[in-house]
Amino acid sequence: MIKVLHIYPKGQPLIARYVRLLTEAVGPQMDLQTVEQSAEAQVMCNEWQPDIVHFHGDTSMRKGEFRRIVSPCGMDVNIDECYTIIARSTIEAEHFKELGAKHIEIVLNPLITKTTDFAEVARRTVTIYQKVMDSDPLALMSEDTKRLLASSLKAAICKDRRWAGDISDLPGDANFRLLYIYASLEGVLPLVENGLRLLDIDAPAREQTESYLPEDYRSPESMAFKSLSEQLLDIQVNGPSLLRLTEIHQGLLNPRLNEDLLCKELDEKGMLPLFASVLQLLSEQTLLNEGFCPCPPADNSETSRLRTKLQKHLKL
């Protein structure tokens, strides 16, 4: 169940009433707490560790390990690192769009308009909360979920569950919702679904989901029929994606691959160090065996840069 902490400013009875009626309308669908903006709010946030902090007006509390939502309530507020703005009118939405807000939802306030009610506000707000929790899924994935992702990719790439290693304790506490969302955004959902079947894992049906995405996000496109040097150039320019990594992994399994000639060609093009870093990522993300590495993997500053780009490129 998603944990949401509502923080509202002191001396604003209309906002306090709105928050109370909203939380009552949401009911038991989510774990909700409310608190006035104060030192107590920071303490409560630290101790209760909500998934989302929904600021109503005042956003002066420092950052924390939570996802921020802001309802401006007619005030000028800080929108930095905010997943979404919940505006109460088109005019307010346009104001924050001009200030640079990338993701804005409009939810009318029943206390100032009769065109909606709190049942509808609750429905819309719960949808927004779920959308926030379905964004940047890698940041929320447990180690079991990440391990299941890598194992399913390895099984699908090799077309045999035995290549995936010991899976006796999978799926553990794996979150299939996050797994499916991340695989879809990374362009490897068919591989993951096939891998789960090969692993004989009883996975739940995939749900329809929606995520907030970075402005520069582009859905990965296949380069399976391009040369390895072209695939590496794409990684160099655009950063790595799981789709690109899985396609390189599949290419390395080609029995006709001449590893010595490949390394010579990449060395002449100055791409061998990049290739060594990509091999390290493959060992982590798709469980590539060293026996299929044409050159030794390298875990260095370039590898760290690529790893960070892969981990952060869905972050808002």
mmCIF file of C-alpha atoms in Angstrom:
data_model
loop_
_atom_site.group_PDB
_atom_site.id
_atom_site.type_symbol
_atom_site.label_atom_id
_atom_site.label_comp_id
_atom_site.label_asym_id
_atom_site.label_seq_id
_atom_site.Cartn_x
_atom_site.Cartn_y
_atom_site.Cartn_z
ATOM 1 C CA MET A 1 0.000 0.000 0.000
ATOM 2 C CA ILE A 2 1.349 3.430 -0.966
ATOM 3 C CA LYS A 3 2.198 5.653 2.023
ATOM 4 C CA VAL A 4 1.372 9.340 1.496
ATOM 5 C CA LEU A 5 2.123 12.171 3.900
ATOM 6 C CA HIS A 6 0.096 15.374 3.362
ATOM 7 C CA ILE A 7 1.765 18.552 4.620
ATOM 8 C CA TYR A 8 -0.218 21.792 4.727
ATOM 9 C CA PRO A 9 0.674 25.291 5.995
ATOM 10 C CA LYS A 10 -0.345 26.714 9.345
ATOM 11 C CA GLY A 11 -3.024 29.377 9.451
ATOM 12 C CA GLN A 12 -4.803 28.145 6.316
ATOM 13 C CA PRO A 13 -8.118 26.629 7.475
ATOM 14 C CA LEU A 14 -9.489 26.207 3.941
ATOM 15 C CA ILE A 15 -6.447 24.165 2.882
ATOM 16 C CA ALA A 16 -6.622 22.133 6.113
ATOM 17 C CA ARG A 17 -10.274 21.371 5.433
ATOM 18 C CA TYR A 18 -9.514 20.355 1.856
ATOM 19 C CA VAL A 19 -6.787 17.947 3.008
ATOM 20 C CA ARG A 20 -9.076 16.412 5.646
ATOM 21 C CA LEU A 21 -11.944 15.882 3.178
ATOM 22 C CA LEU A 22 -9.578 14.510 0.531
ATOM 23 C CA THR A 23 -8.036 11.946 2.887
ATOM 24 C CA GLU A 24 -11.490 10.901 4.087
ATOM 25 C CA ALA A 25 -12.623 10.408 0.479
ATOM 26 C CA VAL A 26 -9.530 8.347 -0.424
ATOM 27 C CA GLY A 27 -10.241 6.149 2.587
ATOM 28 C CA PRO A 28 -8.427 2.825 3.019
ATOM 29 C CA GLN A 29 -7.115 2.642 -0.569
ATOM 30 C CA MET A 30 -3.840 4.148 0.653
ATOM 31 C CA ASP A 31 -1.997 4.686 3.918
ATOM 32 C CA LEU A 32 -2.413 8.432 4.541
ATOM 33 C CA GLN A 33 -1.132 10.770 7.248
ATOM 34 C CA THR A 34 -1.551 14.557 7.555
ATOM 35 C CA VAL A 35 0.496 17.142 9.432
ATOM 36 C CA GLU A 36 0.943 20.916 9.535
ATOM 37 C CA GLN A 37 4.174 22.318 8.107
ATOM 38 C CA SER A 38 6.542 22.417 11.099
ATOM 39 C CA ALA A 39 9.532 20.678 12.624
ATOM 40 C CA GLU A 40 7.099 17.885 13.467
ATOM 41 C CA ALA A 41 6.509 17.346 9.742
ATOM 42 C CA GLN A 42 10.209 16.666 9.172
ATOM 43 C CA VAL A 43 10.374 14.304 12.152
ATOM 44 C CA MET A 44 7.281 12.446 10.979
ATOM 45 C CA CYS A 45 8.680 12.174 7.483
ATOM 46 C CA ASN A 46 11.969 10.770 8.777
ATOM 47 C CA GLU A 47 10.311 8.255 11.093
ATOM 48 C CA TRP A 48 7.308 7.159 9.021
ATOM 49 C CA GLN A 49 9.236 7.170 5.695
ATOM 50 C CA PRO A 50 6.376 7.864 3.266
ATOM 51 C CA ASP A 51 6.589 6.930 -0.398
ATOM 52 C CA ILE A 52 5.098 10.283 -1.401
ATOM 53 C CA VAL A 53 4.969 13.647 0.334
ATOM 54 C CA HIS A 54 2.110 15.773 -0.980
ATOM 55 C CA PHE A 55 2.763 19.428 -0.189
ATOM 56 C CA HIS A 56 -0.232 21.730 -0.127
ATOM 57 C CA GLY A 57 1.088 25.253 -0.558
ATOM 58 C CA ASP A 58 4.193 25.427 1.650
ATOM 59 C CA THR A 59 7.112 23.375 0.292
ATOM 60 C CA SER A 60 9.847 24.651 2.626
ATOM 61 C CA MET A 61 10.703 21.259 4.136
ATOM 62 C CA ARG A 62 14.097 19.965 3.051
ATOM 63 C CA LYS A 63 14.479 17.108 0.607
ATOM 64 C CA GLY A 64 14.184 13.495 1.668
ATOM 65 C CA GLU A 65 13.929 9.966 0.363
ATOM 66 C CA PHE A 66 10.419 10.413 -0.980
ATOM 67 C CA ARG A 67 8.645 11.496 -4.140
ATOM 68 C CA ARG A 68 7.312 15.054 -4.098
ATOM 69 C CA ILE A 69 3.907 16.225 -5.286
ATOM 70 C CA VAL A 70 2.881 19.878 -4.938
ATOM 71 C CA SER A 71 -0.583 21.431 -4.880
ATOM 72 C CA PRO A 72 0.241 25.177 -5.022
ATOM 73 C CA CYS A 73 -3.162 26.273 -3.632
ATOM 74 C CA GLY A 74 -2.696 29.706 -5.183
ATOM 75 C CA MET A 75 0.783 30.201 -3.718
ATOM 76 C CA ASP A 76 4.207 30.581 -5.310
ATOM 77 C CA VAL A 77 5.992 27.353 -4.410
ATOM 78 C CA ASN A 78 9.264 25.579 -5.121
ATOM 79 C CA ILE A 79 8.760 23.005 -7.881
ATOM 80 C CA ASP A 80 12.329 21.641 -7.972
ATOM 81 C CA GLU A 81 12.534 17.836 -8.166
ATOM 82 C CA CYS A 82 8.756 17.610 -8.073
ATOM 83 C CA TYR A 83 7.132 14.679 -9.838
ATOM 84 C CA THR A 84 4.013 16.647 -10.651
ATOM 85 C CA ILE A 85 2.090 19.820 -9.900
ATOM 86 C CA ILE A 86 -1.589 19.338 -9.061
ATOM 87 C CA ALA A 87 -3.190 22.607 -10.159
ATOM 88 C CA ARG A 88 -6.712 23.604 -9.188
ATOM 89 C CA SER A 89 -7.465 25.415 -12.451
ATOM 90 C CA THR A 90 -6.273 25.838 -16.027
ATOM 91 C CA ILE A 91 -5.002 29.316 -15.138
ATOM 92 C CA GLU A 92 -2.863 27.951 -12.305
ATOM 93 C CA ALA A 93 -1.603 25.154 -14.561
ATOM 94 C CA GLU A 94 -0.553 27.664 -17.236
ATOM 95 C CA HIS A 95 1.251 29.770 -14.624
ATOM 96 C CA PHE A 96 3.412 26.864 -13.514
ATOM 97 C CA LYS A 97 3.965 25.716 -17.075
ATOM 98 C CA GLU A 98 5.476 29.147 -17.762
ATOM 99 C CA LEU A 99 7.714 28.645 -14.714
ATOM 100 C CA GLY A 100 9.085 25.443 -16.245
ATOM 101 C CA ALA A 101 7.003 22.696 -14.641
ATOM 102 C CA LYS A 102 7.109 19.636 -16.910
ATOM 103 C CA HIS A 103 4.298 17.540 -15.460
ATOM 104 C CA ILE A 104 1.044 19.201 -14.435
ATOM 105 C CA GLU A 105 -2.310 17.668 -13.558
ATOM 106 C CA ILE A 106 -5.513 19.651 -13.078
ATOM 107 C CA VAL A 107 -7.796 18.532 -10.245
ATOM 108 C CA LEU A 108 -10.617 20.951 -9.445
ATOM 109 C CA ASN A 109 -11.320 21.886 -5.827
ATOM 110 C CA PRO A 110 -14.886 21.072 -4.674
ATOM 111 C CA LEU A 111 -14.630 23.797 -2.006
ATOM 112 C CA ILE A 112 -14.466 26.479 -4.696
ATOM 113 C CA THR A 113 -16.444 24.903 -7.568
ATOM 114 C CA LYS A 114 -19.595 22.796 -7.791
ATOM 115 C CA THR A 115 -18.462 21.055 -10.987
ATOM 116 C CA THR A 116 -16.786 18.252 -9.050
ATOM 117 C CA ASP A 117 -16.967 16.465 -5.706
ATOM 118 C CA PHE A 118 -14.512 14.793 -3.348
ATOM 119 C CA ALA A 119 -15.269 11.316 -4.693
ATOM 120 C CA GLU A 120 -13.983 12.427 -8.120
ATOM 121 C CA VAL A 121 -11.069 14.323 -6.556
ATOM 122 C CA ALA A 122 -10.087 11.189 -4.623
ATOM 123 C CA ARG A 123 -10.270 9.033 -7.760
ATOM 124 C CA ARG A 124 -8.091 11.460 -9.746
ATOM 125 C CA THR A 125 -5.605 11.921 -6.912
ATOM 126 C CA VAL A 126 -5.162 8.184 -6.316
ATOM 127 C CA THR A 127 -4.487 7.782 -10.066
ATOM 128 C CA ILE A 128 -1.820 10.489 -9.860
ATOM 129 C CA TYR A 129 -0.201 8.849 -6.817
ATOM 130 C CA GLN A 130 -0.010 5.520 -8.646
ATOM 131 C CA LYS A 131 1.437 7.249 -11.719
ATOM 132 C CA VAL A 132 4.131 8.798 -9.527
ATOM 133 C CA MET A 133 4.978 5.393 -8.048
ATOM 134 C CA ASP A 134 5.138 3.878 -11.545
ATOM 135 C CA SER A 135 7.733 6.442 -12.667
ATOM 136 C CA ASP A 136 11.516 5.875 -12.574
ATOM 137 C CA PRO A 137 10.826 2.232 -11.596
ATOM 138 C CA LEU A 138 14.463 1.163 -11.293
ATOM 139 C CA ALA A 139 14.920 3.461 -8.281
ATOM 140 C CA LEU A 140 12.207 1.496 -6.424
ATOM 141 C CA MET A 141 13.174 -2.014 -7.471
ATOM 142 C CA SER A 142 14.398 -4.407 -4.777
ATOM 143 C CA GLU A 143 17.509 -6.503 -5.264
ATOM 144 C CA ASP A 144 15.264 -9.552 -5.843
ATOM 145 C CA THR A 145 13.440 -7.699 -8.614
ATOM 146 C CA LYS A 146 16.715 -6.674 -10.265
ATOM 147 C CA ARG A 147 18.018 -10.224 -10.000
ATOM 148 C CA LEU A 148 14.831 -11.611 -11.524
ATOM 149 C CA LEU A 149 15.186 -9.102 -14.361
ATOM 150 C CA ALA A 150 18.757 -10.201 -15.128
ATOM 151 C CA SER A 151 17.907 -13.908 -14.836
ATOM 152 C CA SER A 152 14.892 -13.632 -17.142
ATOM 153 C CA LEU A 153 16.938 -11.715 -19.715
ATOM 154 C CA LYS A 154 19.718 -14.317 -19.579
ATOM 155 C CA ALA A 155 17.271 -17.212 -19.979
ATOM 156 C CA ALA A 156 15.568 -15.516 -22.935
ATOM 157 C CA ILE A 157 18.815 -14.562 -24.672
ATOM 158 C CA CYS A 158 20.227 -18.082 -24.315
ATOM 159 C CA LYS A 159 16.805 -19.740 -24.857
ATOM 160 C CA ASP A 160 17.526 -22.044 -21.919
ATOM 161 C CA ARG A 161 16.798 -21.620 -18.196
ATOM 162 C CA ARG A 162 19.984 -23.470 -17.249
ATOM 163 C CA TRP A 163 22.092 -20.473 -18.296
ATOM 164 C CA ALA A 164 20.357 -18.286 -15.691
ATOM 165 C CA GLY A 165 22.185 -19.890 -12.758
ATOM 166 C CA ASP A 166 20.616 -20.707 -9.410
ATOM 167 C CA ILE A 167 17.048 -19.400 -9.392
ATOM 168 C CA SER A 168 15.762 -21.559 -6.538
ATOM 169 C CA ASP A 169 14.947 -18.516 -4.366
ATOM 170 C CA LEU A 170 13.334 -16.415 -7.102
ATOM 171 C CA PRO A 171 11.099 -14.438 -7.331
ATOM 172 C CA GLY A 172 11.463 -13.700 -3.584
ATOM 173 C CA ASP A 173 9.968 -10.266 -2.941
ATOM 174 C CA ALA A 174 10.141 -9.274 -6.614
ATOM 175 C CA ASN A 175 7.705 -6.548 -7.664
ATOM 176 C CA PHE A 176 6.317 -7.646 -11.022
ATOM 177 C CA ARG A 177 4.568 -4.337 -11.643
ATOM 178 C CA LEU A 178 7.874 -2.446 -11.504
ATOM 179 C CA LEU A 179 9.615 -5.211 -13.452
ATOM 180 C CA TYR A 180 7.123 -4.954 -16.319
ATOM 181 C CA ILE A 181 7.182 -1.147 -16.383
ATOM 182 C CA TYR A 182 10.976 -0.974 -16.446
ATOM 183 C CA ALA A 183 11.279 -3.705 -19.069
ATOM 184 C CA SER A 184 8.742 -1.915 -21.251
ATOM 185 C CA LEU A 185 10.479 1.460 -20.987
ATOM 186 C CA GLU A 186 13.838 -0.202 -21.738
ATOM 187 C CA GLY A 187 12.470 -2.019 -24.791
ATOM 188 C CA VAL A 188 12.989 -5.574 -23.452
ATOM 189 C CA LEU A 189 9.503 -6.543 -22.280
ATOM 190 C CA PRO A 190 9.095 -9.422 -24.805
ATOM 191 C CA LEU A 191 12.445 -10.842 -23.664
ATOM 192 C CA VAL A 192 11.516 -10.581 -19.987
ATOM 193 C CA GLU A 193 8.126 -12.224 -20.518
ATOM 194 C CA ASN A 194 9.740 -15.034 -22.504
ATOM 195 C CA GLY A 195 12.434 -15.416 -19.862
ATOM 196 C CA LEU A 196 9.852 -15.711 -17.072
ATOM 197 C CA ARG A 197 8.140 -18.492 -19.030
ATOM 198 C CA LEU A 198 11.443 -20.315 -19.527
ATOM 199 C CA LEU A 199 12.156 -19.999 -15.803
ATOM 200 C CA ASP A 200 8.713 -21.468 -15.013
ATOM 201 C CA ILE A 201 7.930 -18.496 -12.811
ATOM 202 C CA ASP A 202 4.249 -17.999 -12.102
ATOM 203 C CA ALA A 203 4.117 -14.293 -12.916
ATOM 204 C CA PRO A 204 0.933 -12.223 -12.573
ATOM 205 C CA ALA A 205 -0.725 -10.683 -15.616
ATOM 206 C CA ARG A 206 0.669 -7.353 -16.720
ATOM 207 C CA GLU A 207 -1.470 -4.338 -15.815
ATOM 208 C CA GLN A 208 -2.033 -1.176 -17.802
ATOM 209 C CA THR A 209 0.197 1.503 -16.294
ATOM 210 C CA GLU A 210 1.273 5.064 -16.986
ATOM 211 C CA SER A 211 4.474 6.824 -15.950
ATOM 212 C CA TYR A 212 5.886 10.326 -15.877
ATOM 213 C CA LEU A 213 8.921 10.380 -18.155
ATOM 214 C CA PRO A 214 11.887 12.716 -18.591
ATOM 215 C CA GLU A 215 11.460 15.251 -21.363
ATOM 216 C CA ASP A 216 14.301 13.704 -23.381
ATOM 217 C CA TYR A 217 13.074 10.104 -23.056
ATOM 218 C CA ARG A 218 12.915 8.219 -26.344
ATOM 219 C CA SER A 219 11.647 4.673 -26.684
ATOM 220 C CA PRO A 220 14.634 2.413 -27.514
ATOM 221 C CA GLU A 221 14.778 1.194 -31.108
ATOM 222 C CA SER A 222 16.336 -2.067 -32.236
ATOM 223 C CA MET A 223 19.792 -2.080 -33.839
ATOM 224 C CA ALA A 224 20.011 -5.865 -33.981
ATOM 225 C CA PHE A 225 20.994 -5.833 -37.665
ATOM 226 C CA LYS A 226 23.657 -3.154 -37.239
ATOM 227 C CA SER A 227 27.336 -3.852 -36.675
ATOM 228 C CA LEU A 228 28.752 -3.966 -33.162
ATOM 229 C CA SER A 229 30.729 -0.765 -33.792
ATOM 230 C CA GLU A 230 27.481 1.012 -34.775
ATOM 231 C CA GLN A 231 25.789 -0.261 -31.627
ATOM 232 C CA LEU A 232 28.711 0.931 -29.501
ATOM 233 C CA LEU A 233 28.621 4.331 -31.196
ATOM 234 C CA ASP A 234 24.943 4.604 -30.300
ATOM 235 C CA ILE A 235 25.796 3.837 -26.661
ATOM 236 C CA GLN A 236 28.582 6.404 -26.766
ATOM 237 C CA VAL A 237 26.248 9.109 -28.110
ATOM 238 C CA ASN A 238 22.903 8.266 -26.504
ATOM 239 C CA GLY A 239 23.884 6.215 -23.479
ATOM 240 C CA PRO A 240 23.100 2.547 -22.818
ATOM 241 C CA SER A 241 19.676 0.946 -22.729
ATOM 242 C CA LEU A 242 18.810 -2.622 -21.804
ATOM 243 C CA LEU A 243 17.626 -3.204 -25.373
ATOM 244 C CA ARG A 244 21.031 -2.251 -26.763
ATOM 245 C CA LEU A 245 22.830 -4.385 -24.182
ATOM 246 C CA THR A 246 20.681 -7.455 -24.867
ATOM 247 C CA GLU A 247 21.240 -7.117 -28.602
ATOM 248 C CA ILE A 248 25.000 -6.937 -28.111
ATOM 249 C CA HIS A 249 24.813 -9.976 -25.818
ATOM 250 C CA GLN A 250 22.886 -11.902 -28.483
ATOM 251 C CA GLY A 251 25.440 -10.918 -31.103
ATOM 252 C CA LEU A 252 28.304 -12.221 -28.975
ATOM 253 C CA LEU A 253 26.676 -15.664 -28.901
ATOM 254 C CA ASN A 254 26.921 -15.976 -32.685
ATOM 255 C CA PRO A 255 29.113 -19.064 -33.305
ATOM 256 C CA ARG A 256 30.498 -17.430 -36.472
ATOM 257 C CA LEU A 257 31.889 -14.474 -34.525
ATOM 258 C CA ASN A 258 35.667 -14.102 -34.910
ATOM 259 C CA GLU A 259 36.653 -12.526 -31.614
ATOM 260 C CA ASP A 260 40.228 -11.671 -32.619
ATOM 261 C CA LEU A 261 39.112 -9.859 -35.771
ATOM 262 C CA LEU A 262 36.378 -8.058 -33.836
ATOM 263 C CA CYS A 263 38.790 -6.760 -31.208
ATOM 264 C CA LYS A 264 41.285 -5.716 -33.894
ATOM 265 C CA GLU A 265 38.580 -3.778 -35.745
ATOM 266 C CA LEU A 266 37.370 -2.056 -32.573
ATOM 267 C CA ASP A 267 40.949 -1.240 -31.541
ATOM 268 C CA GLU A 268 41.600 0.408 -34.906
ATOM 269 C CA LYS A 269 38.455 2.514 -34.419
ATOM 270 C CA GLY A 270 39.460 3.462 -30.873
ATOM 271 C CA MET A 271 36.394 1.720 -29.456
ATOM 272 C CA LEU A 272 38.020 -1.164 -27.582
ATOM 273 C CA PRO A 273 38.015 0.613 -24.156
ATOM 274 C CA LEU A 274 34.300 1.394 -24.590
ATOM 275 C CA PHE A 275 33.638 -2.217 -25.548
ATOM 276 C CA ALA A 276 35.438 -3.447 -22.417
ATOM 277 C CA SER A 277 33.200 -1.200 -20.283
ATOM 278 C CA VAL A 278 30.081 -2.425 -22.075
ATOM 279 C CA LEU A 279 31.141 -6.019 -21.392
ATOM 280 C CA GLN A 280 31.252 -5.182 -17.683
ATOM 281 C CA LEU A 281 27.707 -3.815 -17.890
ATOM 282 C CA LEU A 282 26.627 -6.973 -19.712
ATOM 283 C CA SER A 283 28.041 -9.126 -16.920
ATOM 284 C CA GLU A 284 25.921 -7.145 -14.439
ATOM 285 C CA GLN A 285 22.719 -6.593 -16.404
ATOM 286 C CA THR A 286 22.346 -9.724 -18.542
ATOM 287 C CA LEU A 287 24.732 -12.115 -16.732
ATOM 288 C CA LEU A 288 27.123 -12.456 -19.679
ATOM 289 C CA ASN A 289 29.714 -15.170 -18.939
ATOM 290 C CA GLU A 290 33.386 -14.288 -19.243
ATOM 291 C CA GLY A 291 33.773 -17.177 -21.666
ATOM 292 C CA PHE A 292 31.806 -15.125 -24.207
ATOM 293 C CA CYS A 293 33.811 -11.921 -23.673
ATOM 294 C CA PRO A 294 36.125 -11.224 -26.650
ATOM 295 C CA CYS A 295 38.291 -9.104 -24.328
ATOM 296 C CA PRO A 296 38.424 -8.704 -20.528
ATOM 297 C CA PRO A 297 35.604 -6.567 -19.055
ATOM 298 C CA ALA A 298 36.743 -3.290 -17.500
ATOM 299 C CA ASP A 299 35.212 -1.706 -14.403
ATOM 300 C CA ASN A 300 36.621 1.820 -14.523
ATOM 301 C CA SER A 301 35.480 5.452 -14.665
ATOM 302 C CA GLU A 302 33.956 5.005 -18.135
ATOM 303 C CA THR A 303 32.038 1.966 -16.907
ATOM 304 C CA SER A 304 30.826 3.969 -13.923
ATOM 305 C CA ARG A 305 29.649 6.756 -16.232
ATOM 306 C CA LEU A 306 27.709 4.331 -18.415
ATOM 307 C CA ARG A 307 26.274 2.532 -15.380
ATOM 308 C CA THR A 308 25.055 5.830 -13.926
ATOM 309 C CA LYS A 309 23.458 6.847 -17.233
ATOM 310 C CA LEU A 310 21.626 3.527 -17.408
ATOM 311 C CA GLN A 311 20.424 3.882 -13.813
ATOM 312 C CA LYS A 312 19.412 7.547 -14.038
ATOM 313 C CA HIS A 313 18.042 8.129 -17.522
ATOM 314 C CA LEU A 314 14.421 7.555 -16.430
ATOM 315 C CA LYS A 315 14.782 9.927 -13.483
ATOM 316 C CA LEU A 316 12.718 13.116 -13.809
#
